[in-house]
Amino acid sequence: MLPSLHLNSTLNCTTLNYSSTLLPLRGSRRRTRRDVANESLVPAAHPARRYPSLSASLAPAREEEERKEGALLPPPLRPETLPRHVAVIMDGNSRWAKARGLPSSAGHEAGYRTLKKMVELSCQWGIRALTVFAFSSENWTRPKVGSGFASPYLEVAANVCLVLYREGIRVCIIGDSSELSQSLQKLAKEVVDKTKNNTQIDLIVAISYSGRKEITQACQNIARKVKDGLLEPEDITESHIEEELETNCIPEFPNPDLLIRTSGELRLSNFLLWQSAYTELFFTNTYWPDFGEAEYVEALTSFQNRQRRFGQRIN
Amino acid sequence: MRAEFRVAAPIRRTSLSACRSLLRTLFRNPSFVIIYSAIISDGFGWRYHLGLDPPSTEIPVPRDFEVDTGFLLVFAASDGQSHAYGLDKLNSLAVVVDSEEAKNTTKIKQLLCWLSSIGIKYIILYDMQGVLKQTIGIDLESLTNTSMTPCSVIDAKTASSLFHFGKMAIEIISLSDGKEGVAKAASFLYSEHMKDDSEICHRSEPDFTESDVANALKATGSAGDEPDLLLVYGPARCHLGFPAWRLRYTEIVHMGRLRSMNFAAILYVCQVIR
């Protein structure tokens, strides 16, 4: 079996078996010894990571507190090189359930437990922001199974937020909430209001979200500013676009450092298209309900081993 | 059955006839796998395409394109009637290269040759700082004897470069076509809105749709196809600001360092993703 594309091993001559048959690589599968061996062939880049200059906005005392929490980190992880903002495309709930002969709702329930665990681990390890892709605007076009297909799924997402707000998590919701039912919109607003003063971790939940729509909305907001005389049209730059994006609800870390997608797909699927320019991408075959601590550690370790330049030269 | 093998060895001109002789022998043997094509490059920079189809894809390469090692690469396909690589559905492919590594023009040209050999019809080359525009773009311009063909640009200096090379098109873009392109589109959208708005005495609020943004990107020269596959060469596993508008459903694969690239890996990725 050829090594999986989805396990983030670098493709080179030594990782390919020329006599093997090419096989499609979809679906969840366990890592084999070959996969582990292949991953070890990836040259370990310089562990130091360069940040863009965001440090001015960070309180030193808060950083010190965060670093003390690094004492709880599993051994491969180093607190000084952890990502500050992690984004996740939680893919594979339905396939996970189907593989077990269960209804889709069981997959979403299992996915909720995984999300809860991931938020707990992120808090524990000092990750400051987590953005999760709960529901895409394109998901509305999926064939509905029974009436109100989206509602139970989104209610699970909302209930996650309600449970987690007690644990110091500040919740932001991005996306087009007008597509949601009135009760869900009310629930979402309630969650955001109740958690706005929490400081443990920022959790952005993308519901009915589209990256293109977000950029369009940003262009619209900028046009309004120009019309109101706050900005000249010839002065519009990419910074102005960035200021209008919904992820600026976390002004300190609006762009994710690491993006994880589960279930074997290798696409962004219209998620954080603008914000992910320098985001380390990690694709894994594991379905979201099976994405546990070990898998999270693997993703974070992969991030730590990368050399990120943010478009700059490294001297 | 599908199998592929590779022999890497220096090949001199006199050995080319030996390779052809070998292939003719294999063609005549019905119990053997069907050979679709062989790609031979020699140290002189010329590329020969031997196969069942007429060698219409023989592509002359400028003499200053140096291949360090000639190699014989033979692919065996189980179905000789259809396209051997089965990549008919892979219409466009993007390559993101770290700007430091993009300075290795030999590797970039080699990559283009490989992609053309497997039948990719539309290739988008991207690096953040525009190194590829200044190197490969100029070489392709002289090779194809075409000037830069920007698409309805306002600022020609930052226009993307689009070259037609036989049946293949190569587009070369940079950050100015990505995030900066969206900023220009936003300015264009406002201007257009004000033109329409002046008729109703500036009363309406801007209300843009995704189509409006797409049209604005086209008008400002930052539009283009959404690639089916994006290969990333460089130390970081990210797309380095590739135009966000064109990345919705693109499959993204990190290939490692450009200096370590190899044809089999590219073909493998293309065949899995198709």
XYZ file of C-alpha atoms in Angstrom:
589
model
C 0.000 0.000 0.000
C 1.353 3.376 -0.955
C 1.679 5.856 1.875
C -1.373 7.977 2.400
C -1.495 11.507 1.091
C -3.636 12.348 4.080
C -1.028 11.656 6.686
C 1.007 14.722 5.851
C 4.157 12.841 4.949
C 6.276 14.606 2.379
C 6.239 12.786 -0.928
C 9.657 11.886 -2.233
C 11.351 8.973 -3.981
C 12.017 7.053 -0.828
C 8.424 7.036 0.293
C 7.006 5.525 -2.873
C 6.865 1.858 -3.691
C 7.097 1.672 -7.432
C 5.758 -1.821 -7.736
C 2.544 -1.169 -5.842
C -0.840 -0.615 -7.321
C -2.239 2.867 -7.043
C -5.265 2.876 -4.788
C -7.714 5.616 -3.918
C -7.120 6.858 -0.449
C -10.382 7.731 1.219
C -11.914 6.987 4.511
C -10.548 6.444 7.930
C -7.729 4.013 8.466
C -5.210 3.325 11.120
C -1.654 4.439 10.760
C 0.605 1.583 9.830
C 4.249 1.077 10.628
C 5.063 2.207 7.094
C 3.216 5.465 7.698
C 5.115 6.086 10.877
C 8.396 5.295 9.126
C 7.526 7.593 6.259
C 6.662 10.427 8.530
C 10.076 10.086 10.123
C 11.602 10.737 6.701
C 10.232 14.232 6.739
C 13.216 16.387 7.549
C 12.723 18.152 10.816
C 12.841 21.821 10.062
C 14.263 24.337 12.397
C 11.967 24.278 15.375
C 11.935 28.040 15.802
C 8.883 29.758 14.434
C 8.634 33.373 13.421
C 5.583 35.302 14.386
C 4.336 38.408 12.726
C 4.546 41.303 15.110
C 1.476 40.733 17.239
C 3.281 40.762 20.548
C 2.439 44.399 21.166
C -1.181 43.459 21.708
C -0.419 40.701 24.199
C -0.245 41.292 27.918
C 3.056 39.892 29.249
C 1.447 38.704 32.464
C -1.123 36.735 30.573
C 1.609 35.101 28.524
C 3.471 34.066 31.637
C 0.352 32.462 32.997
C -0.199 30.654 29.763
C 3.315 29.325 29.689
C 2.978 27.937 33.200
C 0.130 25.868 31.909
C 2.611 24.273 29.526
C 3.560 22.053 32.423
C 0.445 20.011 31.560
C 1.581 19.427 27.978
C 2.249 15.911 26.698
C 5.978 15.312 26.141
C 6.336 15.968 22.391
C 4.731 19.400 22.708
C 6.649 22.512 23.632
C 4.713 25.476 25.025
C 6.810 28.103 23.228
C 5.950 26.739 19.771
C 2.302 25.834 20.179
C -0.138 27.534 17.847
C -2.167 30.308 19.390
C -5.158 29.873 17.162
C -6.316 26.505 15.850
C -9.069 26.041 13.273
C -10.869 22.769 12.734
C -13.095 21.449 9.962
C -15.048 18.826 11.883
C -15.726 16.469 9.011
C -16.876 12.880 8.989
C -19.663 12.644 11.583
C -22.150 11.092 9.211
C -19.637 8.709 7.678
C -18.541 7.681 11.158
C -22.141 6.857 12.038
C -22.798 5.099 8.739
C -19.723 2.926 9.229
C -21.273 1.767 12.497
C -24.779 1.331 11.205
C -25.978 4.264 13.276
C -28.135 7.253 12.281
C -26.423 10.526 11.439
C -27.600 12.057 14.673
C -25.433 9.587 16.550
C -22.463 10.840 14.589
C -23.228 14.427 15.490
C -23.641 13.485 19.143
C -20.260 11.780 19.069
C -18.836 14.821 17.299
C -20.141 17.049 20.076
C -18.264 14.970 22.648
C -15.110 15.232 20.585
C -15.492 18.992 20.323
C -15.980 19.288 24.053
C -12.838 17.255 24.643
C -10.874 19.333 22.164
C -11.909 22.574 23.815
C -10.881 21.180 27.203
C -7.491 20.117 25.888
C -6.968 23.460 24.164
C -7.694 25.281 27.417
C -5.378 22.967 29.280
C -2.506 23.391 26.858
C -2.726 27.149 26.524
C -4.177 27.493 23.053
C -5.870 30.843 23.020
C -8.390 30.518 20.224
C -10.265 27.749 18.506
C -12.381 28.153 15.374
C -14.627 25.273 14.394
C -16.536 24.813 11.172
C -19.889 23.502 12.352
C -22.071 24.077 9.327
C -21.360 25.426 5.877
C -23.711 27.618 3.860
C -23.436 24.934 1.174
C -24.726 22.313 3.616
C -28.197 23.789 3.210
C -28.294 22.224 -0.253
C -27.889 18.694 1.110
C -30.932 16.472 0.764
C -32.923 16.688 3.946
C -33.586 13.478 5.815
C -36.927 14.083 7.423
C -38.019 17.570 8.280
C -35.810 20.050 10.022
C -32.595 18.246 9.163
C -30.327 21.065 10.165
C -32.055 21.921 13.421
C -31.008 18.957 15.579
C -27.454 19.269 14.329
C -27.259 22.953 15.073
C -28.969 22.566 18.397
C -26.212 20.188 19.373
C -23.688 22.854 18.386
C -25.570 25.464 20.380
C -25.807 23.164 23.396
C -22.072 22.695 23.235
C -21.700 26.420 23.573
C -24.120 26.623 26.473
C -22.317 23.891 28.398
C -18.908 25.337 27.730
C -19.719 28.887 28.701
C -19.504 27.884 32.325
C -15.876 26.971 31.799
C -14.568 30.425 30.960
C -14.962 30.123 27.231
C -15.905 33.147 25.190
C -18.049 32.152 22.249
C -18.303 34.036 18.968
C -20.559 32.883 16.162
C -19.754 33.742 12.581
C -21.732 33.048 9.448
C -25.117 33.988 8.105
C -27.418 33.432 11.070
C -30.428 34.669 9.097
C -30.660 31.176 7.601
C -31.274 29.676 11.032
C -34.628 29.268 12.707
C -35.751 31.991 15.116
C -35.207 29.753 18.124
C -31.652 28.953 17.064
C -30.869 32.591 16.386
C -32.130 33.435 19.846
C -30.077 30.631 21.370
C -26.952 31.781 19.541
C -27.397 35.339 20.723
C -27.914 34.139 24.276
C -24.694 32.124 24.180
C -22.657 35.026 22.823
C -24.057 37.455 25.389
C -23.529 35.132 28.331
C -19.941 34.355 27.467
C -18.651 37.719 26.303
C -16.705 38.376 29.498
C -14.973 35.008 29.632
C -11.224 34.943 29.080
C -10.034 31.332 29.229
C -10.258 30.683 25.518
C -12.023 32.157 22.495
C -14.222 29.713 20.634
C -15.452 30.799 17.218
C -18.234 28.633 15.866
C -18.830 28.982 12.135
C -22.466 28.260 11.360
C -23.909 28.706 7.885
C -20.529 30.175 7.015
C -18.969 30.836 3.623
C -15.509 32.267 3.073
C -16.555 33.961 -0.138
C -19.596 35.479 1.483
C -17.398 36.799 4.261
C -15.116 38.527 1.744
C -18.156 39.922 -0.067
C -19.521 41.292 3.184
C -16.154 42.877 3.937
C -16.162 44.619 0.552
C -19.671 45.849 1.282
C -18.715 47.226 4.686
C -15.762 49.019 3.165
C -17.981 50.549 0.478
C -20.223 51.880 3.236
C -17.234 53.410 4.996
C -16.154 55.096 1.791
C -19.666 56.372 1.252
C -19.683 57.770 4.801
C -16.431 59.576 4.131
C -14.365 57.465 6.522
C -12.111 56.129 3.785
C -11.024 57.111 0.301
C -11.611 54.493 -2.421
C -8.027 54.718 -3.643
C -6.774 54.017 -0.092
C -8.462 50.630 0.210
C -5.866 47.982 1.010
C -5.920 44.353 2.077
C -5.655 45.516 5.702
C -9.035 47.177 5.393
C -10.497 43.944 4.095
C -8.990 42.042 7.031
C -10.459 44.470 9.539
C -13.932 43.750 8.221
C -13.724 39.975 8.412
C -15.854 38.223 11.012
C -12.859 36.530 12.608
C -11.833 39.918 13.957
C -14.029 39.114 16.910
C -10.645 37.862 18.158
C -8.537 40.913 17.375
C -5.354 39.431 18.865
C -5.271 36.261 16.770
C -7.702 36.621 13.876
C -5.775 34.250 11.602
C -5.363 30.608 12.580
C -1.851 29.218 12.917
C -2.989 25.660 12.311
C -5.984 24.269 10.436
C -7.010 20.658 10.955
C -9.398 18.833 8.668
C -10.570 15.354 9.505
C -12.022 12.511 7.448
C -9.448 12.499 4.686
C -10.570 15.440 2.590
C -7.839 17.780 1.399
C -9.879 20.918 0.826
C -10.720 24.113 2.678
C -14.328 23.882 1.481
C -14.875 27.628 1.565
C -13.621 27.942 5.133
C -11.346 30.830 6.188
C -10.125 31.306 2.648
C -8.617 34.715 3.366
C -7.363 34.006 6.861
C -5.533 30.793 5.986
C -2.753 32.307 3.839
C -0.051 31.367 6.345
C -1.976 28.725 8.184
C -0.319 25.359 8.520
C -2.666 22.772 7.017
C -3.012 19.361 8.619
C -5.183 16.751 6.941
C -5.958 13.474 8.626
C -7.923 10.394 7.615
C -9.520 10.112 11.041
C -13.222 10.907 11.244
C -14.061 13.728 13.593
C -15.702 11.624 16.329
C -12.488 9.579 16.522
C -10.226 12.625 16.712
C -8.919 12.327 20.243
C -6.010 13.547 22.295
C -3.464 11.440 20.440
C -4.542 12.808 17.083
C -4.539 16.353 18.408
C -1.021 15.893 19.753
C 0.042 14.567 16.362
C -1.351 17.654 14.630
C 0.303 20.016 17.088
C 3.602 18.166 16.824
C 3.477 18.427 13.054
C 2.908 22.154 13.436
C 5.865 22.511 15.756
C 8.169 20.810 13.271
C 7.384 23.186 10.439
C 9.356 26.241 9.460
C 6.926 29.047 8.873
C 8.165 32.246 7.302
C 4.939 34.195 6.886
C 6.273 35.200 3.493
C 9.466 36.668 4.921
C 13.019 35.546 4.341
C 14.758 33.659 7.065
C 18.223 35.039 7.784
C -2.498 -4.210 -13.910
C -0.703 -0.989 -13.540
C 2.995 -0.697 -12.962
C 5.629 1.868 -13.456
C 9.341 1.722 -13.396
C 12.040 4.190 -13.738
C 15.609 4.109 -14.784
C 17.737 7.063 -13.998
C 20.972 7.119 -15.871
C 22.882 9.476 -18.080
C 21.782 9.023 -21.639
C 23.725 10.132 -24.602
C 22.363 10.771 -28.029
C 23.546 7.420 -29.260
C 21.542 5.674 -26.577
C 18.280 7.179 -27.753
C 18.147 4.762 -30.635
C 18.670 1.907 -28.169
C 15.720 3.159 -26.137
C 13.535 3.318 -29.203
C 14.597 -0.186 -30.097
C 13.636 -1.414 -26.638
C 10.239 0.198 -26.849
C 9.562 -1.294 -30.268
C 10.322 -4.719 -28.793
C 7.926 -4.161 -25.954
C 5.196 -2.932 -28.254
C 5.421 -6.120 -30.284
C 4.961 -8.387 -27.271
C 1.211 -8.878 -26.704
C 1.606 -10.503 -23.340
C 3.408 -7.507 -21.965
C 1.696 -4.426 -20.639
C 0.853 -1.779 -23.149
C 3.316 1.035 -23.259
C 1.652 4.373 -23.664
C 4.467 6.771 -23.717
C 8.081 7.212 -22.938
C 9.618 10.471 -22.073
C 13.268 10.821 -22.684
C 15.333 13.800 -21.900
C 18.960 14.033 -22.674
C 21.614 16.336 -21.397
C 21.148 18.636 -24.350
C 17.762 19.819 -23.193
C 15.575 18.261 -25.859
C 12.616 16.209 -24.948
C 11.307 13.342 -26.999
C 7.936 11.800 -26.649
C 7.599 8.302 -27.965
C 4.265 6.613 -27.801
C 1.220 5.231 -29.477
C 0.010 8.673 -30.333
C 1.779 10.779 -32.890
C 4.478 12.797 -31.218
C 2.468 15.971 -31.448
C 3.433 16.711 -27.903
C 7.067 16.975 -28.680
C 7.950 20.226 -27.102
C 11.173 21.940 -27.985
C 12.820 23.522 -25.018
C 15.282 26.357 -25.264
C 18.893 25.316 -25.314
C 19.587 27.072 -22.071
C 17.264 24.692 -20.298
C 19.721 22.280 -18.840
C 18.833 18.901 -17.564
C 21.551 17.578 -15.348
C 20.742 13.955 -15.857
C 19.001 12.418 -18.762
C 16.516 9.803 -17.837
C 14.253 7.267 -19.379
C 10.822 7.093 -17.925
C 8.366 4.538 -19.179
C 4.798 4.236 -18.041
C 2.727 1.189 -18.620
C -1.025 1.578 -18.779
C -3.586 -1.175 -18.515
C -5.816 0.565 -20.983
C -4.051 1.766 -24.031
C -7.185 3.216 -25.568
C -7.927 5.873 -23.007
C -5.567 8.468 -21.737
C -2.845 6.524 -19.953
C -2.829 8.709 -16.905
C -6.599 8.991 -16.566
C -6.371 12.664 -15.793
C -9.066 13.880 -18.136
C -11.049 15.298 -15.244
C -8.105 17.242 -13.885
C -8.616 20.422 -15.824
C -6.447 22.872 -13.978
C -3.634 22.520 -11.539
C -1.977 25.181 -9.433
C 1.532 25.144 -8.056
C 2.448 27.299 -5.075
C 6.176 27.718 -4.616
C 8.012 29.375 -1.789
C 9.572 32.534 -3.248
C 13.060 31.530 -2.150
C 12.728 28.179 -3.879
C 11.081 29.751 -6.918
C 14.474 31.150 -7.887
C 15.436 27.655 -8.998
C 14.142 28.178 -12.516
C 15.550 24.890 -13.767
C 13.320 22.989 -11.415
C 10.318 25.104 -12.310
C 10.827 24.474 -16.006
C 11.267 20.793 -15.347
C 8.037 20.808 -13.384
C 6.229 22.480 -16.265
C 7.542 19.851 -18.665
C 6.328 17.093 -16.402
C 2.896 18.609 -15.990
C 2.566 19.084 -19.710
C 3.603 15.496 -20.310
C 0.725 14.193 -18.218
C -1.751 16.337 -20.082
C -2.592 19.123 -17.649
C -4.308 21.744 -19.749
C -4.182 24.721 -17.426
C -1.355 25.409 -14.987
C -1.279 28.225 -12.480
C 2.093 29.095 -11.017
C 2.126 31.191 -7.866
C 4.699 32.618 -5.546
C 4.168 35.447 -3.125
C 6.824 37.874 -4.231
C 6.403 37.548 -7.990
C 9.728 35.823 -8.601
C 8.126 33.505 -11.136
C 6.704 36.418 -13.088
C 10.167 37.880 -13.398
C 11.897 34.657 -14.380
C 9.641 32.025 -15.900
C 7.245 34.645 -17.189
C 9.942 36.346 -19.218
C 11.266 33.040 -20.537
C 7.829 31.904 -21.596
C 7.203 35.240 -23.193
C 10.196 34.827 -25.439
C 9.485 31.147 -26.053
C 5.928 31.616 -27.138
C 6.617 34.911 -28.894
C 3.604 36.339 -27.199
C 3.408 39.378 -25.060
C 1.751 39.269 -21.726
C -1.950 38.825 -22.209
C -3.565 40.319 -19.189
C -7.273 39.946 -18.792
C -8.928 43.352 -18.770
C -6.398 44.868 -16.420
C -6.309 48.311 -15.028
C -2.715 48.220 -13.874
C -0.622 46.318 -16.388
C 2.382 46.149 -14.059
C 0.587 43.898 -11.657
C -1.270 41.876 -14.236
C -1.077 38.158 -14.159
C 0.738 36.547 -17.039
C -1.113 34.090 -19.191
C 0.671 32.107 -21.851
C -0.690 29.629 -24.325
C 1.736 26.859 -25.029
C 0.345 24.434 -27.527
C -2.738 22.931 -25.926
C -1.662 24.121 -22.521
C -2.142 27.461 -20.822
C 0.175 28.694 -18.088
C -0.861 31.475 -15.760
C 1.683 33.098 -13.473
C 0.399 35.054 -10.488
C 1.605 36.528 -7.227
C 0.296 38.189 -4.091
C -0.770 41.208 -6.125
C -3.358 38.955 -7.736
C -4.504 37.571 -4.393
C -5.291 39.757 -1.430
C -4.278 42.951 -3.199
C -6.530 41.927 -6.063
C -9.515 41.759 -3.721
C -8.696 45.224 -2.381
C -8.695 46.584 -5.930
C -11.959 44.780 -6.570
C -13.474 46.431 -3.482
C -12.461 49.831 -4.799
C -13.884 48.957 -8.203
C -17.140 47.791 -6.629
C -17.530 51.068 -4.804
C -16.904 53.045 -7.993
C -19.483 51.023 -9.872
C -21.970 51.373 -7.040
C -21.558 55.133 -7.042
C -22.108 55.245 -10.791
C -25.411 53.400 -10.403
C -26.279 55.253 -7.240
C -25.875 58.712 -8.716
C -29.083 58.195 -10.651
C -31.101 57.822 -7.461
C -29.349 60.602 -5.613
C -27.023 58.468 -3.492
C -29.759 56.882 -1.463
C -29.110 53.210 -1.647
C -26.749 51.332 0.595
C -24.147 49.109 -1.045
C -25.482 45.593 -1.365
C -22.977 43.329 -3.084
C -23.307 39.704 -4.008
C -20.647 37.096 -4.695
C -21.291 37.589 -8.405
C -20.534 41.277 -8.031
C -17.215 40.491 -6.404
C -16.418 37.891 -9.060
C -17.142 40.403 -11.814
C -15.053 43.041 -10.059
C -12.140 40.624 -9.807
C -12.466 39.938 -13.506
C -12.575 43.646 -14.318
C -9.442 44.312 -12.291
C -7.516 41.391 -13.740
C -7.546 39.164 -10.670
C -10.041 36.560 -11.802
C -9.263 33.072 -12.963
C -10.208 29.419 -12.846
C -10.487 27.582 -9.579
C -7.799 24.913 -9.749
C -8.818 21.322 -9.083
C -5.524 20.606 -7.367
C -2.920 22.760 -5.700
C 0.602 21.489 -5.130
C 2.643 23.289 -2.502
C 6.427 23.273 -2.753
C 8.327 24.740 0.158
C 9.015 24.307 3.840
C 5.581 25.384 5.048
C 2.368 23.529 4.452
C 0.235 26.525 3.530
C -0.954 28.237 0.386
C 0.983 31.476 1.019
C -1.792 33.806 -0.022
C -2.919 32.093 -3.208
C -6.006 34.006 -4.348
C -8.580 33.166 -1.722
C -11.473 33.559 -4.117
C -10.173 30.665 -6.211
C -9.542 28.168 -3.421
C -13.001 27.080 -2.373
C -12.885 23.400 -3.251
C -9.318 22.980 -4.400
C -7.518 19.888 -3.158
C -4.277 20.935 -1.491
C -1.246 18.682 -1.236
C 2.101 19.580 0.250
C 4.902 18.122 -1.880
C 7.928 19.106 0.162
C 10.902 21.020 -1.097
C 11.177 21.930 -4.748
C 14.677 20.478 -4.939
C 13.254 17.090 -3.946
C 10.426 17.025 -6.447
C 9.991 13.958 -8.579
C 7.706 13.012 -11.413
C 6.301 9.861 -9.885
C 5.082 11.745 -6.831
C 3.309 14.326 -8.973
C 1.674 11.681 -11.099
C 0.641 9.754 -8.025
C -1.018 12.804 -6.487
C -2.796 13.725 -9.710
C -4.153 10.229 -10.152
C -5.400 9.977 -6.592
C -7.055 13.372 -6.628
C -8.730 13.104 -10.063
